[in-house]
Amino acid sequence: NTLLTTQSGKTITVTETNPNGESLSTILIAPVGFASNTPITLETNTLTHFFLADLNQDTYDELILITTAQGSGSYGEAIIYTTTNDQGLVPVTIPQLKEEDTKKGGLFEGYMGHDTFTLASGTMLTREFPTYTASDTESMPTGPVKKVFYTLTLKGSSTPSIIFAKDTQVAASSTQSASSTKNR
């Protein structure tokens, strides 16, 4: 059981149960103090870490859960809920990784798992992974390490979704423009 407290003073308890030998975990997320306190139960890969961060800078935190699949690829996944207006936990749509994304020219070209997720500038979720060429073995990637940035948008009034910022240039320019606006 881990208790997290949002900027607005609401709490979220995250509990993982993972029976020995099972590849999937049960994760129970229990919000308290929100307009809706409906608990969420997930059957998913093992929880690697989780934290609160205000990805879209609206003063309401997002709950970010990072899971890792068992097996040689150690494929990582982010599961995100927003607490916009303290309504409760609203799932955020994250674009699914498709096979064409890993092909030449794709955002995840050379991807074969082994993801690491971190928070950049407090507002961007960063996914870092080694890249593989056709002749690489799974234990010996020879391609460059790539980073993909996730930023949160609210489409219309209520549907939160994640967009990929394509590369470090996009991320650098968007953080600079955000900080320069605040100083005006």
mmCIF file of N, CA, C and O in Angstrom, residues 108-116 128-132 138 140-146:
data_model
loop_
_atom_site.group_PDB
_atom_site.id
_atom_site.type_symbol
_atom_site.label_atom_id
_atom_site.label_comp_id
_atom_site.label_asym_id
_atom_site.label_seq_id
_atom_site.Cartn_x
_atom_site.Cartn_y
_atom_site.Cartn_z
ATOM 1 N N PHE A 108 9.423 4.791 -33.386
ATOM 2 C CA PHE A 108 10.038 3.756 -32.545
ATOM 3 C C PHE A 108 10.910 2.811 -33.378
ATOM 4 O O PHE A 108 11.042 1.640 -33.046
ATOM 5 N N GLU A 109 11.508 3.332 -34.444
ATOM 6 C CA GLU A 109 12.354 2.506 -35.312
ATOM 7 C C GLU A 109 13.438 1.805 -34.492
ATOM 8 O O GLU A 109 14.151 2.434 -33.706
ATOM 9 N N GLY A 110 13.543 0.475 -34.653
ATOM 10 C CA GLY A 110 14.554 -0.299 -33.945
ATOM 11 C C GLY A 110 14.153 -0.716 -32.537
ATOM 12 O O GLY A 110 14.939 -1.293 -31.797
ATOM 13 N N TYR A 111 12.896 -0.459 -32.157
ATOM 14 C CA TYR A 111 12.408 -0.749 -30.803
ATOM 15 C C TYR A 111 12.209 -2.245 -30.584
ATOM 16 O O TYR A 111 11.630 -2.929 -31.413
ATOM 17 N N MET A 112 12.716 -2.738 -29.441
ATOM 18 C CA MET A 112 12.462 -4.128 -29.039
ATOM 19 C C MET A 112 12.333 -4.212 -27.517
ATOM 20 O O MET A 112 12.808 -5.140 -26.878
ATOM 21 N N GLY A 113 11.724 -3.179 -26.909
ATOM 22 C CA GLY A 113 11.521 -3.211 -25.465
ATOM 23 C C GLY A 113 12.665 -2.589 -24.694
ATOM 24 O O GLY A 113 13.370 -1.715 -25.195
ATOM 25 N N HIS A 114 12.833 -3.060 -23.449
ATOM 26 C CA HIS A 114 13.862 -2.554 -22.524
ATOM 27 C C HIS A 114 13.695 -1.050 -22.290
ATOM 28 O O HIS A 114 14.658 -0.291 -22.290
ATOM 29 N N ASP A 115 12.438 -0.634 -22.074
ATOM 30 C CA ASP A 115 12.092 0.780 -21.883
ATOM 31 C C ASP A 115 12.464 1.265 -20.485
ATOM 32 O O ASP A 115 12.404 0.514 -19.525
ATOM 33 N N THR A 116 12.779 2.544 -20.399
ATOM 34 C CA THR A 116 12.921 3.235 -19.122
ATOM 35 C C THR A 116 12.068 4.495 -19.220
ATOM 36 O O THR A 116 12.183 5.245 -20.186
ATOM 37 N N GLU A 128 12.711 6.041 -22.839
ATOM 38 C CA GLU A 128 14.032 5.842 -23.426
ATOM 39 C C GLU A 128 14.212 4.354 -23.693
ATOM 40 O O GLU A 128 13.809 3.526 -22.874
ATOM 41 N N PHE A 129 14.793 4.014 -24.835
ATOM 42 C CA PHE A 129 14.979 2.601 -25.170
ATOM 43 C C PHE A 129 16.149 2.437 -26.126
ATOM 44 O O PHE A 129 16.440 3.318 -26.927
ATOM 45 N N PRO A 130 16.838 1.273 -26.018
ATOM 46 C CA PRO A 130 17.901 0.990 -26.978
ATOM 47 C C PRO A 130 17.278 0.642 -28.321
ATOM 48 O O PRO A 130 16.138 0.174 -28.369
ATOM 49 N N THR A 131 18.002 0.866 -29.402
ATOM 50 C CA THR A 131 17.472 0.469 -30.718
ATOM 51 C C THR A 131 18.345 -0.636 -31.295
ATOM 52 O O THR A 131 19.531 -0.737 -30.997
ATOM 53 N N TYR A 132 17.691 -1.436 -32.109
ATOM 54 C CA TYR A 132 18.313 -2.629 -32.675
ATOM 55 C C TYR A 132 18.363 -2.517 -34.192
ATOM 56 O O TYR A 132 17.436 -1.998 -34.805
ATOM 57 N N GLU A 138 19.155 -9.930 -29.136
ATOM 58 C CA GLU A 138 18.374 -9.197 -28.144
ATOM 59 C C GLU A 138 19.233 -8.643 -27.011
ATOM 60 O O GLU A 138 18.936 -7.610 -26.441
ATOM 61 N N MET A 140 22.341 -7.591 -27.366
ATOM 62 C CA MET A 140 23.382 -6.682 -27.858
ATOM 63 C C MET A 140 22.857 -5.661 -28.866
ATOM 64 O O MET A 140 23.132 -5.756 -30.061
ATOM 65 N N PRO A 141 22.080 -4.669 -28.407
ATOM 66 C CA PRO A 141 21.624 -3.634 -29.355
ATOM 67 C C PRO A 141 22.800 -2.751 -29.767
ATOM 68 O O PRO A 141 23.622 -2.397 -28.933
ATOM 69 N N THR A 142 22.878 -2.429 -31.058
ATOM 70 C CA THR A 142 23.977 -1.580 -31.521
ATOM 71 C C THR A 142 23.505 -0.204 -31.991
ATOM 72 O O THR A 142 24.308 0.662 -32.298
ATOM 73 N N GLY A 143 22.181 -0.014 -32.071
ATOM 74 C CA GLY A 143 21.651 1.282 -32.498
ATOM 75 C C GLY A 143 21.729 2.307 -31.369
ATOM 76 O O GLY A 143 22.041 1.970 -30.227
ATOM 77 N N PRO A 144 21.446 3.575 -31.690
ATOM 78 C CA PRO A 144 21.488 4.615 -30.664
ATOM 79 C C PRO A 144 20.333 4.458 -29.664
ATOM 80 O O PRO A 144 19.310 3.860 -29.993
ATOM 81 N N VAL A 145 20.503 4.987 -28.464
ATOM 82 C CA VAL A 145 19.405 5.036 -27.501
ATOM 83 C C VAL A 145 18.474 6.158 -27.948
ATOM 84 O O VAL A 145 18.918 7.254 -28.272
ATOM 85 N N LYS A 146 17.171 5.859 -28.027
ATOM 86 C CA LYS A 146 16.199 6.861 -28.463
ATOM 87 C C LYS A 146 15.330 7.308 -27.304
ATOM 88 O O LYS A 146 15.098 6.554 -26.373
#
